[in-house]
Short mmCIF file of C-alpha atoms in Angstrom, two decimals:
data_model
loop_
_atom_site.label_atom_id
_atom_site.label_comp_id
_atom_site.label_asym_id
_atom_site.label_seq_id
_atom_site.Cartn_x
_atom_site.Cartn_y
_atom_site.Cartn_z
CA MET K 1 7.67 7.68 17.99
CA GLU K 2 8.77 4.79 20.24
CA GLN K 3 5.13 4.46 21.23
CA GLN K 4 4.15 4.14 17.67
CA THR K 5 6.83 1.54 16.82
CA SER K 6 6.00 -0.50 19.90
CA ILE K 7 2.31 -0.74 18.86
CA ARG K 8 3.33 -1.41 15.38
CA THR K 9 5.42 -4.38 16.66
CA SER K 10 2.82 -5.71 18.90
CA LEU K 11 0.52 -5.94 16.07
CA GLN K 12 2.90 -7.50 13.80
CA LEU K 13 3.67 -10.18 16.31
CA GLY K 14 0.10 -10.81 16.92
CA ILE K 15 -0.52 -11.21 13.17
CA TYR K 16 2.53 -13.73 12.97
CA LYS K 17 0.91 -15.96 15.57
CA ILE K 18 -2.13 -16.03 13.37
CA ILE K 19 -0.37 -16.79 10.14
CA ASP K 20 2.43 -19.00 11.36
CA PRO K 21 0.46 -22.26 10.94
CA PHE K 22 -0.21 -21.23 7.42
CA VAL K 23 3.69 -20.42 7.09
CA LYS K 24 4.62 -23.80 8.19
CA LEU K 25 2.17 -25.27 5.66
CA LEU K 26 3.75 -23.36 3.14
CA ILE K 27 7.30 -24.71 4.05
CA LYS K 28 6.03 -28.28 4.19
CA LEU K 29 4.72 -27.62 0.58
CA GLY K 30 8.30 -26.71 -0.65
CA LEU K 31 7.63 -22.99 -1.17
CA THR K 32 10.87 -20.76 -0.81
CA PRO K 33 10.48 -17.33 0.14
CA ASN K 34 11.31 -16.10 -3.12
CA ALA K 35 8.46 -17.98 -4.49
CA VAL K 36 5.99 -16.53 -2.03
CA THR K 37 7.23 -13.26 -2.87
CA SER K 38 6.77 -13.90 -6.53
CA ILE K 39 3.17 -14.93 -5.81
CA GLY K 40 2.44 -11.73 -4.12
CA PHE K 41 3.79 -9.89 -7.12
CA VAL K 42 1.53 -11.88 -9.47
CA LEU K 43 -1.44 -11.10 -7.28
CA ASN K 44 -0.71 -7.19 -7.59
CA VAL K 45 -0.49 -7.76 -11.30
CA GLY K 46 -4.14 -9.00 -10.95
CA VAL K 47 -5.03 -5.92 -8.91
CA ALA K 48 -3.81 -3.71 -11.58
CA ALA K 49 -5.63 -5.94 -14.33
CA ILE K 50 -9.08 -5.49 -12.23
CA PHE K 51 -8.71 -1.72 -12.18
CA ILE K 52 -7.81 -1.57 -15.91
CA ILE K 53 -10.68 -3.81 -17.02
CA GLY K 54 -13.00 -1.69 -14.84
CA GLY K 55 -11.72 1.47 -16.38
CA GLU K 56 -12.14 -0.18 -19.89
CA ASP K 57 -15.32 -2.24 -19.37
CA GLY K 58 -17.04 -1.12 -16.27
CA ASP K 59 -19.61 1.66 -15.90
CA ARG K 60 -18.80 4.78 -13.93
CA ALA K 61 -21.50 3.82 -11.47
CA ASP K 62 -20.22 0.30 -11.12
CA LEU K 63 -17.72 0.50 -8.19
CA SER K 64 -17.74 -3.36 -7.72
CA TYR K 65 -14.31 -3.51 -9.46
CA VAL K 66 -12.74 -1.28 -6.83
CA GLY K 67 -14.25 -3.53 -4.21
CA TRP K 68 -12.88 -6.57 -5.62
CA ALA K 69 -9.47 -5.00 -6.35
CA GLY K 70 -9.45 -4.06 -2.75
CA GLY K 71 -9.96 -7.50 -1.53
CA LEU K 72 -7.22 -8.88 -3.85
CA ILE K 73 -4.84 -6.16 -2.56
CA LEU K 74 -5.48 -7.38 1.01
CA PHE K 75 -4.86 -10.92 0.03
CA ALA K 76 -1.70 -9.86 -1.89
CA GLY K 77 -0.41 -7.89 1.32
CA LEU K 78 -0.48 -10.96 3.01
CA PHE K 79 2.15 -12.60 1.08
CA ASP K 80 4.40 -9.60 1.82
CA MET K 81 4.34 -10.89 5.52
CA LEU K 82 4.46 -14.44 4.55
CA ASP K 83 7.69 -14.38 2.61
CA GLY K 84 9.62 -12.91 5.61
CA GLN K 85 8.13 -15.61 7.98
CA VAL K 86 8.81 -18.27 5.41
CA ALA K 87 12.55 -17.09 5.45
CA ARG K 88 12.76 -17.23 9.31
CA LEU K 89 10.76 -20.25 10.24
CA GLY K 90 12.33 -22.21 7.47
CA ASN K 91 15.72 -21.00 7.99
CA MET K 92 16.05 -19.89 4.50
CA LYS K 93 17.31 -16.36 4.77
CA SER K 94 19.54 -14.97 2.11
CA THR K 95 21.01 -11.56 1.27
CA PHE K 96 19.60 -11.80 -2.38
CA GLY K 97 16.11 -12.85 -0.99
CA ALA K 98 16.05 -9.62 0.99
CA LEU K 99 16.82 -7.53 -2.16
CA TYR K 100 14.50 -9.60 -4.47
CA ASP K 101 11.61 -8.89 -1.76
CA SER K 102 12.38 -5.15 -1.71
CA VAL K 103 12.44 -5.07 -5.48
CA LEU K 104 9.35 -7.00 -6.13
CA ASP K 105 7.62 -5.00 -3.29
CA ARG K 106 8.30 -1.61 -5.40
CA TYR K 107 7.09 -3.31 -8.63
CA SER K 108 4.14 -4.42 -6.71
CA GLU K 109 3.18 -0.96 -5.53
CA LEU K 110 3.98 0.70 -8.75
CA ILE K 111 1.75 -1.75 -10.80
CA MET K 112 -0.98 -1.51 -8.23
CA PHE K 113 -1.05 2.43 -8.45
CA LEU K 114 -0.97 2.11 -12.24
CA GLY K 115 -4.03 0.34 -12.19
CA ILE K 116 -5.68 2.77 -9.80
CA CYS K 117 -4.47 6.02 -11.78
CA TYR K 118 -5.87 4.05 -15.05
CA TYR K 119 -9.37 3.50 -13.42
CA LEU K 120 -9.65 7.15 -12.28
CA VAL K 121 -8.37 8.58 -15.39
CA ALA K 122 -10.92 6.31 -17.47
CA HIS K 123 -13.83 7.48 -15.44
CA HIS K 124 -12.79 11.01 -15.37
CA TYR K 125 -11.73 11.35 -11.71
CA PHE K 126 -9.10 13.72 -12.85
CA LEU K 127 -8.09 15.25 -9.40
CA SER K 128 -8.21 11.97 -7.90
CA SER K 129 -5.83 10.52 -10.38
CA ILE K 130 -3.47 13.36 -9.57
CA ALA K 131 -3.75 12.50 -5.84
CA ALA K 132 -3.00 8.99 -6.69
CA PHE K 133 0.00 9.90 -8.69
CA ILE K 134 1.32 12.11 -5.81
CA ALA K 135 0.61 9.32 -3.33
CA LEU K 136 2.66 6.96 -5.41
CA ILE K 137 5.63 9.47 -5.41
CA GLY K 138 5.37 9.78 -1.71
CA SER K 139 5.35 5.81 -1.48
CA MET K 140 8.45 5.45 -3.58
CA MET K 141 10.19 8.25 -1.61
CA VAL K 142 9.69 6.63 1.87
CA SER K 143 11.39 3.51 0.51
CA TYR K 144 14.10 5.56 -1.31
CA VAL K 145 14.97 7.68 1.65
CA ARG K 146 15.23 4.58 3.83
CA ALA K 147 17.45 2.66 1.31
CA ARG K 148 19.64 5.62 0.57
CA ALA K 149 20.21 6.43 4.19
CA GLU K 150 21.03 2.60 4.97
CA GLY K 151 23.69 2.80 2.21
CA LEU K 152 25.26 5.73 4.16
CA GLY K 153 25.13 3.72 7.39
CA VAL K 154 21.96 5.15 8.82
CA GLU K 155 19.06 2.84 9.80
CA LEU K 156 15.63 4.36 9.23
CA LYS K 157 12.52 2.41 10.02
CA GLY K 158 10.19 4.86 11.48
CA GLY K 159 7.25 6.86 9.91
CA LEU K 160 3.57 7.02 9.80
CA MET K 161 2.84 5.61 6.29
CA GLN K 162 5.19 2.53 5.77
CA ARG K 163 4.37 -0.14 3.25
CA PRO K 164 1.93 -2.18 5.52
CA GLU K 165 -0.08 0.95 6.45
CA ARG K 166 -0.22 1.90 2.76
CA VAL K 167 -1.51 -1.47 1.65
CA ILE K 168 -4.02 -1.81 4.30
CA THR K 169 -5.35 1.77 3.99
CA ILE K 170 -5.77 1.48 0.21
CA ALA K 171 -7.39 -2.11 0.51
CA VAL K 172 -9.88 -1.36 3.31
CA PHE K 173 -11.26 1.76 1.70
CA ALA K 174 -11.64 0.08 -1.75
CA ILE K 175 -13.58 -2.66 -0.16
CA ALA K 176 -15.59 -0.11 1.82
CA CYS K 177 -16.23 1.81 -1.27
CA GLY K 178 -17.47 -1.42 -3.03
CA ILE K 179 -19.68 -2.21 -0.04
CA THR K 180 -20.88 1.36 0.10
CA SER K 181 -21.96 1.63 -3.53
CA SER K 182 -23.86 -1.52 -3.32
CA TYR K 183 -26.14 0.10 -0.67
CA LEU K 184 -26.11 3.73 -1.75
CA GLY K 185 -25.29 3.09 -5.44
CA GLY K 186 -22.41 3.89 -7.50
CA ASP K 187 -23.75 7.29 -8.71
CA TYR K 188 -24.84 8.49 -5.39
CA LYS K 189 -24.21 12.22 -4.68
CA LEU K 190 -24.80 14.27 -1.64
CA TYR K 191 -25.66 17.98 -2.14
CA ILE K 192 -25.94 20.68 0.61
CA PRO K 193 -28.36 23.54 -0.14
CA GLY K 194 -26.45 26.70 -1.24
CA ILE K 195 -23.57 24.75 -2.73
CA LYS K 196 -23.71 24.20 -6.46
CA PHE K 197 -21.62 20.87 -6.42
CA HIS K 198 -21.84 17.64 -4.37
CA VAL K 199 -19.85 17.40 -1.34
CA PHE K 200 -19.70 13.56 -1.28
CA GLU K 201 -20.22 10.77 -3.66
CA SER K 202 -19.76 6.90 -3.41
CA MET K 203 -16.38 7.04 -5.09
CA THR K 204 -15.21 9.41 -2.27
CA VAL K 205 -14.94 6.54 0.11
CA PHE K 206 -11.94 5.45 -2.05
CA THR K 207 -10.48 8.69 -3.25
CA LEU K 208 -10.44 10.81 -0.07
CA PRO K 209 -8.33 8.39 1.86
CA ILE K 210 -5.85 8.33 -1.42
CA ALA K 211 -5.79 12.09 -1.03
CA VAL K 212 -4.92 11.72 2.52
CA LEU K 213 -2.20 9.14 1.62
CA ALA K 214 -0.67 11.45 -0.91
CA VAL K 215 0.04 14.03 1.90
CA LEU K 216 1.05 11.51 4.56
CA THR K 217 3.46 9.56 2.58
CA ASN K 218 5.35 12.61 1.26
CA LEU K 219 5.29 13.82 5.08
CA THR K 220 6.67 10.37 6.07
CA ALA K 221 9.54 10.77 3.39
CA PHE K 222 10.25 14.26 4.64
CA LYS K 223 10.46 12.97 8.24
CA ARG K 224 12.84 10.26 7.37
CA LEU K 225 15.05 12.85 5.62
CA THR K 226 15.04 15.05 8.59
CA ASP K 227 15.83 11.95 10.84
CA ALA K 228 18.70 10.84 8.37
CA LYS K 229 20.15 14.43 8.65
CA LYS K 230 20.31 14.53 12.23
CA ALA K 231 21.87 10.96 12.32
CA LEU K 232 24.42 11.72 9.57
CA ALA K 233 25.54 14.93 11.35
CA GLU K 234 25.99 12.95 14.74
CA LYS K 235 27.98 10.43 12.83
CA ASP K 236 30.24 13.04 11.03
CA GLU K 237 31.10 14.54 14.49
CA GLN K 238 32.33 11.39 15.90
#
């Protein structure tokens, strides 16, 4: 766990070094951390809009909507990092700002998953839509367990599938899905002799990671719960 946290911290510091010049530019332009957070939220509304439009107007074999949505998810995720850095480098930290950031992060994730579920249901990926909804449940519980534990005086920051990991996973594989479909075709299906149904299709590039996310997010929430139980037990003994 400590090694995982160390690697994650090192990656964050490396990313901060890259984005800090842009952060300083935002500060010079007069943008506040709350404004940056709001921009990220609006971008995630745009993500949901792309998925919904793709569900309504797009063809099942046209996975370009998934790819473009993935690109916007990645761009919106950048603002999740920018707001904190703007607050730190611009000396604009505030208690409400931290609350505002957390609330809009939850809304952003809910809206993103709304778009994903809508798209999958609209194009009859029923099982995948269930996986996406389970991933949504796990994502919310990861955040809720941490918030509730902190309210009881226990700090929880560990876990495999925290928000940055979830955002990057969905974004990268959505982009990969769009790229794959442009080469193989959106309706490509792979069959194995002797098996009546296809074992792979272009959309699998996006839906399989979501299924994995559904499992890992809930495992992360459960892990945090057990960690909280242990910490609270030690606190009660003191």
